[in-house]
Amino acid sequence: MHRDPTQLYADLLKGCLTRALFEDNDHIVGWNAPLTTRHRIARVVSKALWTQRLQLVRRRPYESDARAGGRDWPERAETMIGLRRLDNLERCIRTVVDERVPGDLLEAGVWRGGAVIFMRAMLEVLGDEDRIVWAADSFKGLPKPDESKYPVDRGDRHHQREELAVDLHTVKRNLRRYGLLDERVRFLPGWFSDTLESAPIERLAIARLDCDMYSSTIEALDALYPRVSDGGFVIVDDYFAVAGCQEAVLDYRRRNAIEDQICDIDGMGVYWRKVIRSVRNTGRGSAQSRVNR
């Protein structure tokens, strides 16, 4: 039976980027730990061990459904978004390439670069020679909440999570390891409020937002959504995981009268397609808060 080599490569890459292929679910003690005194001590011990090239690891059973849905956190992986969200990203990429939807691909909030790696790889195997993949991130973690400007973010502690701060060198190294670091991957280092509005991007076919906060999500939408082409896709990674993220999406859609149907991906992430204006049915009612599951 003949199998499409492009699909074989895509599936293999998804398995590698998520570590699903290796059924790796080890927990590195002190990493991705709650912000408690006990776990802060564990983090100090872990860092001390690392200076000696040692790690304290606890073996955990691998759960395929959790990895598929991105509900666990593979600590050695390049991405934590899970297989279903990568499947969704693949479908979006294939669609914009097949239908020649104009514009580049962008991820805002790239962590270790796994989704960026996947986007660049898919463009390569699909024979797309023109689009750029943009990687937007502070490369030093998340910002402290500006509670006066964005009260929804009050009490947010993402900025305290050291494991979310992945520097640009590490992201580039990961791309290089997969043979995908070239001039068609471009980086926008800095806070979204400082970089996205002035980014030299004319059009986007896919805008993938993994922003974790109200502020970062609304700033990304404000700067990027007007550049999304008709027929392009907006993907929001943490819509059901972070209440502030969902609120930012709904606020932006309400403010801009966006009625395109929000579609559930895996119970965590969602996406919608920017309907071509000439065929938009303005009489079908608001889809601001409905999610098609």
PDB file of C-alpha atoms in Angstrom:
ATOM      1  CA  MET A   1       0.000   0.000   0.000  1.00  0.00           C
ATOM      2  CA  HIS A   2       1.448   3.341  -1.069  1.00  0.00           C
ATOM      3  CA  ARG A   3       1.594   5.980   1.634  1.00  0.00           C
ATOM      4  CA  ASP A   4       2.095   9.660   0.968  1.00  0.00           C
ATOM      5  CA  PRO A   5       5.693  10.488   1.988  1.00  0.00           C
ATOM      6  CA  THR A   6       4.682  14.061   2.826  1.00  0.00           C
ATOM      7  CA  GLN A   7       2.153  12.762   5.355  1.00  0.00           C
ATOM      8  CA  LEU A   8       4.641  10.241   6.717  1.00  0.00           C
ATOM      9  CA  TYR A   9       7.147  13.040   7.306  1.00  0.00           C
ATOM     10  CA  ALA A  10       4.532  15.284   8.931  1.00  0.00           C
ATOM     11  CA  ASP A  11       3.407  12.518  11.289  1.00  0.00           C
ATOM     12  CA  LEU A  12       6.987  11.585  12.173  1.00  0.00           C
ATOM     13  CA  LEU A  13       7.806  15.223  12.880  1.00  0.00           C
ATOM     14  CA  LYS A  14       4.763  15.625  15.122  1.00  0.00           C
ATOM     15  CA  GLY A  15       5.780  12.536  17.071  1.00  0.00           C
ATOM     16  CA  CYS A  16       9.319  13.860  17.527  1.00  0.00           C
ATOM     17  CA  LEU A  17       8.370  17.430  18.457  1.00  0.00           C
ATOM     18  CA  THR A  18       5.930  16.243  21.141  1.00  0.00           C
ATOM     19  CA  ARG A  19       8.031  13.206  22.163  1.00  0.00           C
ATOM     20  CA  ALA A  20       4.926  11.079  21.611  1.00  0.00           C
ATOM     21  CA  LEU A  21       7.053   8.897  19.349  1.00  0.00           C
ATOM     22  CA  PHE A  22       9.253   7.981  22.318  1.00  0.00           C
ATOM     23  CA  GLU A  23       6.430   7.849  24.910  1.00  0.00           C
ATOM     24  CA  ASP A  24       8.578  10.140  27.051  1.00  0.00           C
ATOM     25  CA  ASN A  25       6.807  11.447  30.138  1.00  0.00           C
ATOM     26  CA  ASP A  26       9.685  11.742  32.614  1.00  0.00           C
ATOM     27  CA  HIS A  27       9.460  14.500  35.210  1.00  0.00           C
ATOM     28  CA  ILE A  28      12.697  16.380  35.854  1.00  0.00           C
ATOM     29  CA  VAL A  29      12.517  17.200  39.552  1.00  0.00           C
ATOM     30  CA  GLY A  30      12.355  20.954  40.131  1.00  0.00           C
ATOM     31  CA  TRP A  31      11.142  21.716  36.601  1.00  0.00           C
ATOM     32  CA  ASN A  32       7.605  22.950  35.891  1.00  0.00           C
ATOM     33  CA  ALA A  33       6.817  22.853  39.610  1.00  0.00           C
ATOM     34  CA  PRO A  34       4.192  24.765  41.615  1.00  0.00           C
ATOM     35  CA  LEU A  35       5.436  28.023  43.101  1.00  0.00           C
ATOM     36  CA  THR A  36       5.747  26.695  46.664  1.00  0.00           C
ATOM     37  CA  THR A  37       8.671  26.740  49.092  1.00  0.00           C
ATOM     38  CA  ARG A  38       9.120  22.990  48.770  1.00  0.00           C
ATOM     39  CA  HIS A  39       9.338  23.126  45.010  1.00  0.00           C
ATOM     40  CA  ARG A  40      11.586  26.184  45.044  1.00  0.00           C
ATOM     41  CA  ILE A  41      14.028  24.102  47.094  1.00  0.00           C
ATOM     42  CA  ALA A  42      13.700  21.288  44.560  1.00  0.00           C
ATOM     43  CA  ARG A  43      14.495  23.763  41.792  1.00  0.00           C
ATOM     44  CA  VAL A  44      17.662  24.921  43.598  1.00  0.00           C
ATOM     45  CA  VAL A  45      18.757  21.300  44.049  1.00  0.00           C
ATOM     46  CA  SER A  46      18.021  20.572  40.398  1.00  0.00           C
ATOM     47  CA  LYS A  47      20.142  23.522  39.255  1.00  0.00           C
ATOM     48  CA  ALA A  48      22.998  22.407  41.504  1.00  0.00           C
ATOM     49  CA  LEU A  49      22.858  18.915  40.011  1.00  0.00           C
ATOM     50  CA  TRP A  50      22.837  20.354  36.502  1.00  0.00           C
ATOM     51  CA  THR A  51      26.202  22.035  37.103  1.00  0.00           C
ATOM     52  CA  GLN A  52      27.542  18.488  37.441  1.00  0.00           C
ATOM     53  CA  ARG A  53      25.651  17.325  34.342  1.00  0.00           C
ATOM     54  CA  LEU A  54      23.206  15.375  36.497  1.00  0.00           C
ATOM     55  CA  GLN A  55      19.419  15.314  36.647  1.00  0.00           C
ATOM     56  CA  LEU A  56      17.020  13.875  39.187  1.00  0.00           C
ATOM     57  CA  VAL A  57      14.211  12.297  37.174  1.00  0.00           C
ATOM     58  CA  ARG A  58      10.958  10.659  38.231  1.00  0.00           C
ATOM     59  CA  ARG A  59       9.482   8.181  35.786  1.00  0.00           C
ATOM     60  CA  ARG A  60       5.790   8.676  35.019  1.00  0.00           C
ATOM     61  CA  PRO A  61       3.456   6.504  32.947  1.00  0.00           C
ATOM     62  CA  TYR A  62       2.850   7.758  29.435  1.00  0.00           C
ATOM     63  CA  GLU A  63      -0.771   8.559  28.549  1.00  0.00           C
ATOM     64  CA  SER A  64      -1.334   8.760  24.813  1.00  0.00           C
ATOM     65  CA  ASP A  65      -4.638  10.646  25.055  1.00  0.00           C
ATOM     66  CA  ALA A  66      -3.111  13.312  27.308  1.00  0.00           C
ATOM     67  CA  ARG A  67      -0.252  13.810  24.846  1.00  0.00           C
ATOM     68  CA  ALA A  68      -2.655  13.972  21.918  1.00  0.00           C
ATOM     69  CA  GLY A  69      -4.714  16.644  23.666  1.00  0.00           C
ATOM     70  CA  GLY A  70      -1.754  18.622  24.999  1.00  0.00           C
ATOM     71  CA  ARG A  71      -2.896  18.086  28.586  1.00  0.00           C
ATOM     72  CA  ASP A  72       0.490  16.936  29.861  1.00  0.00           C
ATOM     73  CA  TRP A  73       3.780  18.799  29.550  1.00  0.00           C
ATOM     74  CA  PRO A  74       6.584  16.816  27.881  1.00  0.00           C
ATOM     75  CA  GLU A  75       9.621  18.310  29.538  1.00  0.00           C
ATOM     76  CA  ARG A  76      12.162  17.352  26.855  1.00  0.00           C
ATOM     77  CA  ALA A  77       9.950  18.235  23.884  1.00  0.00           C
ATOM     78  CA  GLU A  78      10.125  21.217  21.538  1.00  0.00           C
ATOM     79  CA  THR A  79       6.390  21.806  21.908  1.00  0.00           C
ATOM     80  CA  MET A  80       3.711  21.219  24.530  1.00  0.00           C
ATOM     81  CA  ILE A  81       0.689  21.835  22.292  1.00  0.00           C
ATOM     82  CA  GLY A  82      -0.105  18.171  21.684  1.00  0.00           C
ATOM     83  CA  LEU A  83      -0.786  16.142  18.574  1.00  0.00           C
ATOM     84  CA  ARG A  84      -4.316  17.358  17.870  1.00  0.00           C
ATOM     85  CA  ARG A  85      -3.279  21.007  17.764  1.00  0.00           C
ATOM     86  CA  LEU A  86      -0.409  20.064  15.460  1.00  0.00           C
ATOM     87  CA  ASP A  87      -2.906  18.174  13.284  1.00  0.00           C
ATOM     88  CA  ASN A  88      -5.007  21.334  13.163  1.00  0.00           C
ATOM     89  CA  LEU A  89      -1.979  23.420  12.237  1.00  0.00           C
ATOM     90  CA  GLU A  90      -1.152  20.972   9.457  1.00  0.00           C
ATOM     91  CA  ARG A  91      -4.676  21.206   8.024  1.00  0.00           C
ATOM     92  CA  CYS A  92      -4.546  25.001   8.100  1.00  0.00           C
ATOM     93  CA  ILE A  93      -1.175  25.070   6.339  1.00  0.00           C
ATOM     94  CA  ARG A  94      -2.300  22.627   3.666  1.00  0.00           C
ATOM     95  CA  THR A  95      -5.449  24.688   3.093  1.00  0.00           C
ATOM     96  CA  VAL A  96      -3.722  28.051   2.659  1.00  0.00           C
ATOM     97  CA  VAL A  97      -1.123  26.493   0.349  1.00  0.00           C
ATOM     98  CA  ASP A  98      -3.669  24.556  -1.739  1.00  0.00           C
ATOM     99  CA  GLU A  99      -6.038  27.536  -1.987  1.00  0.00           C
ATOM    100  CA  ARG A 100      -3.233  30.069  -2.437  1.00  0.00           C
ATOM    101  CA  VAL A 101      -4.366  32.236   0.443  1.00  0.00           C
ATOM    102  CA  PRO A 102      -1.799  35.066   0.472  1.00  0.00           C
ATOM    103  CA  GLY A 103       0.421  35.762   3.437  1.00  0.00           C
ATOM    104  CA  ASP A 104       3.072  34.469   5.779  1.00  0.00           C
ATOM    105  CA  LEU A 105       2.767  32.223   8.831  1.00  0.00           C
ATOM    106  CA  LEU A 106       3.334  33.527  12.353  1.00  0.00           C
ATOM    107  CA  GLU A 107       3.371  32.201  15.883  1.00  0.00           C
ATOM    108  CA  ALA A 108       3.192  34.617  18.810  1.00  0.00           C
ATOM    109  CA  GLY A 109       4.611  32.879  21.864  1.00  0.00           C
ATOM    110  CA  VAL A 110       6.923  30.153  20.559  1.00  0.00           C
ATOM    111  CA  TRP A 111       8.418  28.542  23.711  1.00  0.00           C
ATOM    112  CA  ARG A 112      11.094  26.165  22.325  1.00  0.00           C
ATOM    113  CA  GLY A 113      10.024  26.670  18.727  1.00  0.00           C
ATOM    114  CA  GLY A 114       8.187  23.412  18.031  1.00  0.00           C
ATOM    115  CA  ALA A 115       5.258  24.890  16.106  1.00  0.00           C
ATOM    116  CA  VAL A 116       7.614  27.184  14.178  1.00  0.00           C
ATOM    117  CA  ILE A 117       9.702  24.144  13.237  1.00  0.00           C
ATOM    118  CA  PHE A 118       6.557  22.376  12.062  1.00  0.00           C
ATOM    119  CA  MET A 119       5.335  25.345  10.004  1.00  0.00           C
ATOM    120  CA  ARG A 120       8.667  25.727   8.244  1.00  0.00           C
ATOM    121  CA  ALA A 121       8.848  21.979   7.595  1.00  0.00           C
ATOM    122  CA  MET A 122       5.364  21.843   6.073  1.00  0.00           C
ATOM    123  CA  LEU A 123       6.083  24.739   3.732  1.00  0.00           C
ATOM    124  CA  GLU A 124       9.199  22.893   2.594  1.00  0.00           C
ATOM    125  CA  VAL A 125       7.530  19.559   1.849  1.00  0.00           C
ATOM    126  CA  LEU A 126       4.509  21.210   0.205  1.00  0.00           C
ATOM    127  CA  GLY A 127       6.799  23.061  -2.195  1.00  0.00           C
ATOM    128  CA  ASP A 128       5.927  26.562  -1.012  1.00  0.00           C
ATOM    129  CA  GLU A 129       8.966  28.677  -1.814  1.00  0.00           C
ATOM    130  CA  ASP A 130       7.752  32.157  -0.899  1.00  0.00           C
ATOM    131  CA  ARG A 131       6.159  32.381   2.541  1.00  0.00           C
ATOM    132  CA  ILE A 132       8.040  33.478   5.637  1.00  0.00           C
ATOM    133  CA  VAL A 133       7.567  31.916   9.074  1.00  0.00           C
ATOM    134  CA  TRP A 134       7.653  34.556  11.820  1.00  0.00           C
ATOM    135  CA  ALA A 135       8.521  33.714  15.425  1.00  0.00           C
ATOM    136  CA  ALA A 136       7.411  36.414  17.872  1.00  0.00           C
ATOM    137  CA  ASP A 137       8.436  36.095  21.504  1.00  0.00           C
ATOM    138  CA  SER A 138      10.205  37.996  24.254  1.00  0.00           C
ATOM    139  CA  PHE A 139      12.568  35.005  24.531  1.00  0.00           C
ATOM    140  CA  LYS A 140      12.751  35.774  28.246  1.00  0.00           C
ATOM    141  CA  GLY A 141       9.361  34.663  29.550  1.00  0.00           C
ATOM    142  CA  LEU A 142       6.084  36.491  30.054  1.00  0.00           C
ATOM    143  CA  PRO A 143       5.622  40.089  31.207  1.00  0.00           C
ATOM    144  CA  LYS A 144       4.497  41.065  34.664  1.00  0.00           C
ATOM    145  CA  PRO A 145       0.784  41.885  34.621  1.00  0.00           C
ATOM    146  CA  ASP A 146      -0.081  45.538  34.078  1.00  0.00           C
ATOM    147  CA  GLU A 147      -3.109  45.501  36.360  1.00  0.00           C
ATOM    148  CA  SER A 148      -3.982  49.150  35.819  1.00  0.00           C
ATOM    149  CA  LYS A 149      -4.225  48.708  32.048  1.00  0.00           C
ATOM    150  CA  TYR A 150      -5.426  45.103  31.992  1.00  0.00           C
ATOM    151  CA  PRO A 151      -7.260  44.322  35.246  1.00  0.00           C
ATOM    152  CA  VAL A 152      -8.186  40.878  33.915  1.00  0.00           C
ATOM    153  CA  ASP A 153      -4.531  39.875  34.410  1.00  0.00           C
ATOM    154  CA  ARG A 154      -4.583  40.723  38.123  1.00  0.00           C
ATOM    155  CA  GLY A 155      -2.753  38.004  40.044  1.00  0.00           C
ATOM    156  CA  ASP A 156      -1.308  36.365  36.935  1.00  0.00           C
ATOM    157  CA  ARG A 157       1.929  34.527  37.768  1.00  0.00           C
ATOM    158  CA  HIS A 158       3.135  33.355  34.379  1.00  0.00           C
ATOM    159  CA  HIS A 159       6.071  35.770  34.633  1.00  0.00           C
ATOM    160  CA  GLN A 160       7.381  33.733  37.587  1.00  0.00           C
ATOM    161  CA  ARG A 161       7.570  30.497  35.589  1.00  0.00           C
ATOM    162  CA  GLU A 162      11.231  30.093  34.664  1.00  0.00           C
ATOM    163  CA  GLU A 163      10.473  27.134  32.402  1.00  0.00           C
ATOM    164  CA  LEU A 164       8.532  29.442  30.062  1.00  0.00           C
ATOM    165  CA  ALA A 165      11.607  31.615  29.450  1.00  0.00           C
ATOM    166  CA  VAL A 166      13.450  30.095  26.480  1.00  0.00           C
ATOM    167  CA  ASP A 167      16.134  32.255  24.927  1.00  0.00           C
ATOM    168  CA  LEU A 168      16.520  32.955  21.220  1.00  0.00           C
ATOM    169  CA  HIS A 169      19.732  30.939  21.005  1.00  0.00           C
ATOM    170  CA  THR A 170      17.908  27.808  22.175  1.00  0.00           C
ATOM    171  CA  VAL A 171      15.062  28.285  19.694  1.00  0.00           C
ATOM    172  CA  LYS A 172      17.502  28.773  16.817  1.00  0.00           C
ATOM    173  CA  ARG A 173      19.476  25.724  17.928  1.00  0.00           C
ATOM    174  CA  ASN A 174      16.305  23.617  17.866  1.00  0.00           C
ATOM    175  CA  LEU A 175      15.485  24.790  14.339  1.00  0.00           C
ATOM    176  CA  ARG A 176      19.035  24.025  13.273  1.00  0.00           C
ATOM    177  CA  ARG A 177      18.827  20.509  14.734  1.00  0.00           C
ATOM    178  CA  TYR A 178      15.868  19.786  12.461  1.00  0.00           C
ATOM    179  CA  GLY A 179      17.648  21.321   9.465  1.00  0.00           C
ATOM    180  CA  LEU A 180      15.128  24.157   9.201  1.00  0.00           C
ATOM    181  CA  LEU A 181      16.942  27.319  10.263  1.00  0.00           C
ATOM    182  CA  ASP A 182      17.234  29.498   7.172  1.00  0.00           C
ATOM    183  CA  GLU A 183      16.378  32.949   5.847  1.00  0.00           C
ATOM    184  CA  ARG A 184      12.685  32.053   5.667  1.00  0.00           C
ATOM    185  CA  VAL A 185      12.420  31.899   9.452  1.00  0.00           C
ATOM    186  CA  ARG A 186      12.498  35.373  10.965  1.00  0.00           C
ATOM    187  CA  PHE A 187      12.384  36.422  14.585  1.00  0.00           C
ATOM    188  CA  LEU A 188      10.607  39.269  16.375  1.00  0.00           C
ATOM    189  CA  PRO A 189      12.252  39.426  19.811  1.00  0.00           C
ATOM    190  CA  GLY A 190      10.640  41.606  22.462  1.00  0.00           C
ATOM    191  CA  TRP A 191       7.319  42.277  24.153  1.00  0.00           C
ATOM    192  CA  PHE A 192       4.390  42.124  21.736  1.00  0.00           C
ATOM    193  CA  SER A 193       3.453  45.709  22.592  1.00  0.00           C
ATOM    194  CA  ASP A 194       6.857  46.814  21.267  1.00  0.00           C
ATOM    195  CA  THR A 195       7.306  44.555  18.233  1.00  0.00           C
ATOM    196  CA  LEU A 196       4.138  43.387  16.517  1.00  0.00           C
ATOM    197  CA  GLU A 197       2.639  46.668  15.348  1.00  0.00           C
ATOM    198  CA  SER A 198       5.868  47.687  13.598  1.00  0.00           C
ATOM    199  CA  ALA A 199       6.773  44.219  12.306  1.00  0.00           C
ATOM    200  CA  PRO A 200       7.521  44.241   8.554  1.00  0.00           C
ATOM    201  CA  ILE A 201       4.677  41.844   7.750  1.00  0.00           C
ATOM    202  CA  GLU A 202       2.270  42.737   4.952  1.00  0.00           C
ATOM    203  CA  ARG A 203      -0.152  39.801   5.034  1.00  0.00           C
ATOM    204  CA  LEU A 204      -0.670  36.691   7.142  1.00  0.00           C
ATOM    205  CA  ALA A 205      -2.287  33.445   6.054  1.00  0.00           C
ATOM    206  CA  ILE A 206      -2.004  31.945   9.547  1.00  0.00           C
ATOM    207  CA  ALA A 207      -1.654  33.719  12.878  1.00  0.00           C
ATOM    208  CA  ARG A 208      -1.142  31.269  15.723  1.00  0.00           C
ATOM    209  CA  LEU A 209      -1.403  32.851  19.180  1.00  0.00           C
ATOM    210  CA  ASP A 210      -0.008  31.104  22.262  1.00  0.00           C
ATOM    211  CA  CYS A 211       0.008  34.118  24.548  1.00  0.00           C
ATOM    212  CA  ASP A 212      -1.151  32.876  27.999  1.00  0.00           C
ATOM    213  CA  MET A 213      -2.456  36.279  29.200  1.00  0.00           C
ATOM    214  CA  TYR A 214      -5.196  38.788  28.387  1.00  0.00           C
ATOM    215  CA  SER A 215      -2.653  41.528  27.660  1.00  0.00           C
ATOM    216  CA  SER A 216      -0.487  39.490  25.304  1.00  0.00           C
ATOM    217  CA  THR A 217      -3.497  38.050  23.489  1.00  0.00           C
ATOM    218  CA  ILE A 218      -5.273  41.370  22.922  1.00  0.00           C
ATOM    219  CA  GLU A 219      -2.014  43.062  21.856  1.00  0.00           C
ATOM    220  CA  ALA A 220      -1.356  40.284  19.341  1.00  0.00           C
ATOM    221  CA  LEU A 221      -4.876  40.497  17.934  1.00  0.00           C
ATOM    222  CA  ASP A 222      -4.769  44.300  17.715  1.00  0.00           C
ATOM    223  CA  ALA A 223      -1.522  44.209  15.748  1.00  0.00           C
ATOM    224  CA  LEU A 224      -1.995  41.095  13.627  1.00  0.00           C
ATOM    225  CA  TYR A 225      -5.646  40.436  12.859  1.00  0.00           C
ATOM    226  CA  PRO A 226      -5.998  43.318  10.362  1.00  0.00           C
ATOM    227  CA  ARG A 227      -3.206  41.674   8.352  1.00  0.00           C
ATOM    228  CA  VAL A 228      -4.848  38.234   8.198  1.00  0.00           C
ATOM    229  CA  SER A 229      -5.965  37.578   4.629  1.00  0.00           C
ATOM    230  CA  ASP A 230      -9.514  36.632   3.725  1.00  0.00           C
ATOM    231  CA  GLY A 231      -9.504  32.850   3.910  1.00  0.00           C
ATOM    232  CA  GLY A 232      -6.689  32.879   6.469  1.00  0.00           C
ATOM    233  CA  PHE A 233      -6.746  31.289   9.907  1.00  0.00           C
ATOM    234  CA  VAL A 234      -6.457  32.554  13.466  1.00  0.00           C
ATOM    235  CA  ILE A 235      -5.497  29.853  15.979  1.00  0.00           C
ATOM    236  CA  VAL A 236      -5.669  30.511  19.721  1.00  0.00           C
ATOM    237  CA  ASP A 237      -3.778  27.868  21.654  1.00  0.00           C
ATOM    238  CA  ASP A 238      -4.965  28.467  25.218  1.00  0.00           C
ATOM    239  CA  TYR A 239      -8.565  29.638  24.708  1.00  0.00           C
ATOM    240  CA  PHE A 240     -10.054  27.119  27.151  1.00  0.00           C
ATOM    241  CA  ALA A 241      -6.964  26.934  29.379  1.00  0.00           C
ATOM    242  CA  VAL A 242      -6.575  30.598  30.380  1.00  0.00           C
ATOM    243  CA  ALA A 243      -9.699  32.621  31.171  1.00  0.00           C
ATOM    244  CA  GLY A 244      -7.962  35.906  30.357  1.00  0.00           C
ATOM    245  CA  CYS A 245      -7.028  34.621  26.915  1.00  0.00           C
ATOM    246  CA  GLN A 246     -10.633  33.705  26.137  1.00  0.00           C
ATOM    247  CA  GLU A 247     -11.856  37.059  27.412  1.00  0.00           C
ATOM    248  CA  ALA A 248      -9.365  38.888  25.191  1.00  0.00           C
ATOM    249  CA  VAL A 249     -10.552  36.965  22.136  1.00  0.00           C
ATOM    250  CA  LEU A 250     -14.209  37.655  22.864  1.00  0.00           C
ATOM    251  CA  ASP A 251     -13.532  41.329  23.592  1.00  0.00           C
ATOM    252  CA  TYR A 252     -11.645  41.757  20.327  1.00  0.00           C
ATOM    253  CA  ARG A 253     -14.264  39.943  18.261  1.00  0.00           C
ATOM    254  CA  ARG A 254     -17.080  41.930  19.861  1.00  0.00           C
ATOM    255  CA  ARG A 255     -15.298  45.234  19.326  1.00  0.00           C
ATOM    256  CA  ASN A 256     -14.648  44.440  15.670  1.00  0.00           C
ATOM    257  CA  ALA A 257     -17.962  42.700  14.909  1.00  0.00           C
ATOM    258  CA  ILE A 258     -16.238  39.437  13.962  1.00  0.00           C
ATOM    259  CA  GLU A 259     -18.823  36.700  13.445  1.00  0.00           C
ATOM    260  CA  ASP A 260     -16.708  33.907  11.947  1.00  0.00           C
ATOM    261  CA  GLN A 261     -17.431  30.660  13.788  1.00  0.00           C
ATOM    262  CA  ILE A 262     -14.982  29.681  16.547  1.00  0.00           C
ATOM    263  CA  CYS A 263     -14.130  25.974  16.243  1.00  0.00           C
ATOM    264  CA  ASP A 264     -12.872  23.781  19.077  1.00  0.00           C
ATOM    265  CA  ILE A 265      -9.689  21.820  18.365  1.00  0.00           C
ATOM    266  CA  ASP A 266      -9.115  19.643  21.414  1.00  0.00           C
ATOM    267  CA  GLY A 267     -10.868  21.179  24.397  1.00  0.00           C
ATOM    268  CA  MET A 268      -7.997  23.645  24.919  1.00  0.00           C
ATOM    269  CA  GLY A 269      -7.262  25.416  21.642  1.00  0.00           C
ATOM    270  CA  VAL A 270      -9.632  26.927  19.075  1.00  0.00           C
ATOM    271  CA  TYR A 271      -9.436  28.463  15.619  1.00  0.00           C
ATOM    272  CA  TRP A 272     -11.530  30.397  13.174  1.00  0.00           C
ATOM    273  CA  ARG A 273     -11.239  31.148   9.497  1.00  0.00           C
ATOM    274  CA  LYS A 274     -11.540  34.703   8.281  1.00  0.00           C
ATOM    275  CA  VAL A 275     -14.471  34.484   5.906  1.00  0.00           C
ATOM    276  CA  ILE A 276     -14.034  36.078   2.513  1.00  0.00           C
ATOM    277  CA  ARG A 277     -15.936  39.354   2.701  1.00  0.00           C
ATOM    278  CA  SER A 278     -17.750  38.928  -0.607  1.00  0.00           C
ATOM    279  CA  VAL A 279     -19.449  35.737   0.623  1.00  0.00           C
ATOM    280  CA  ARG A 280     -19.909  36.672   4.275  1.00  0.00           C
ATOM    281  CA  ASN A 281     -23.515  36.197   5.390  1.00  0.00           C
ATOM    282  CA  THR A 282     -24.161  39.117   7.693  1.00  0.00           C
ATOM    283  CA  GLY A 283     -27.636  37.903   8.552  1.00  0.00           C
ATOM    284  CA  ARG A 284     -26.696  34.664  10.290  1.00  0.00           C
ATOM    285  CA  GLY A 285     -26.328  36.103  13.801  1.00  0.00           C
ATOM    286  CA  SER A 286     -23.397  36.631  16.088  1.00  0.00           C
ATOM    287  CA  ALA A 287     -20.819  33.876  16.646  1.00  0.00           C
ATOM    288  CA  GLN A 288     -18.812  35.904  19.118  1.00  0.00           C
ATOM    289  CA  SER A 289     -19.098  33.455  21.981  1.00  0.00           C
ATOM    290  CA  ARG A 290     -20.428  30.238  20.413  1.00  0.00           C
ATOM    291  CA  VAL A 291     -17.858  27.516  19.907  1.00  0.00           C
ATOM    292  CA  ASN A 292     -18.460  24.753  17.399  1.00  0.00           C
ATOM    293  CA  ARG A 293     -17.470  21.519  19.079  1.00  0.00           C
TER     294      ARG A 293
END
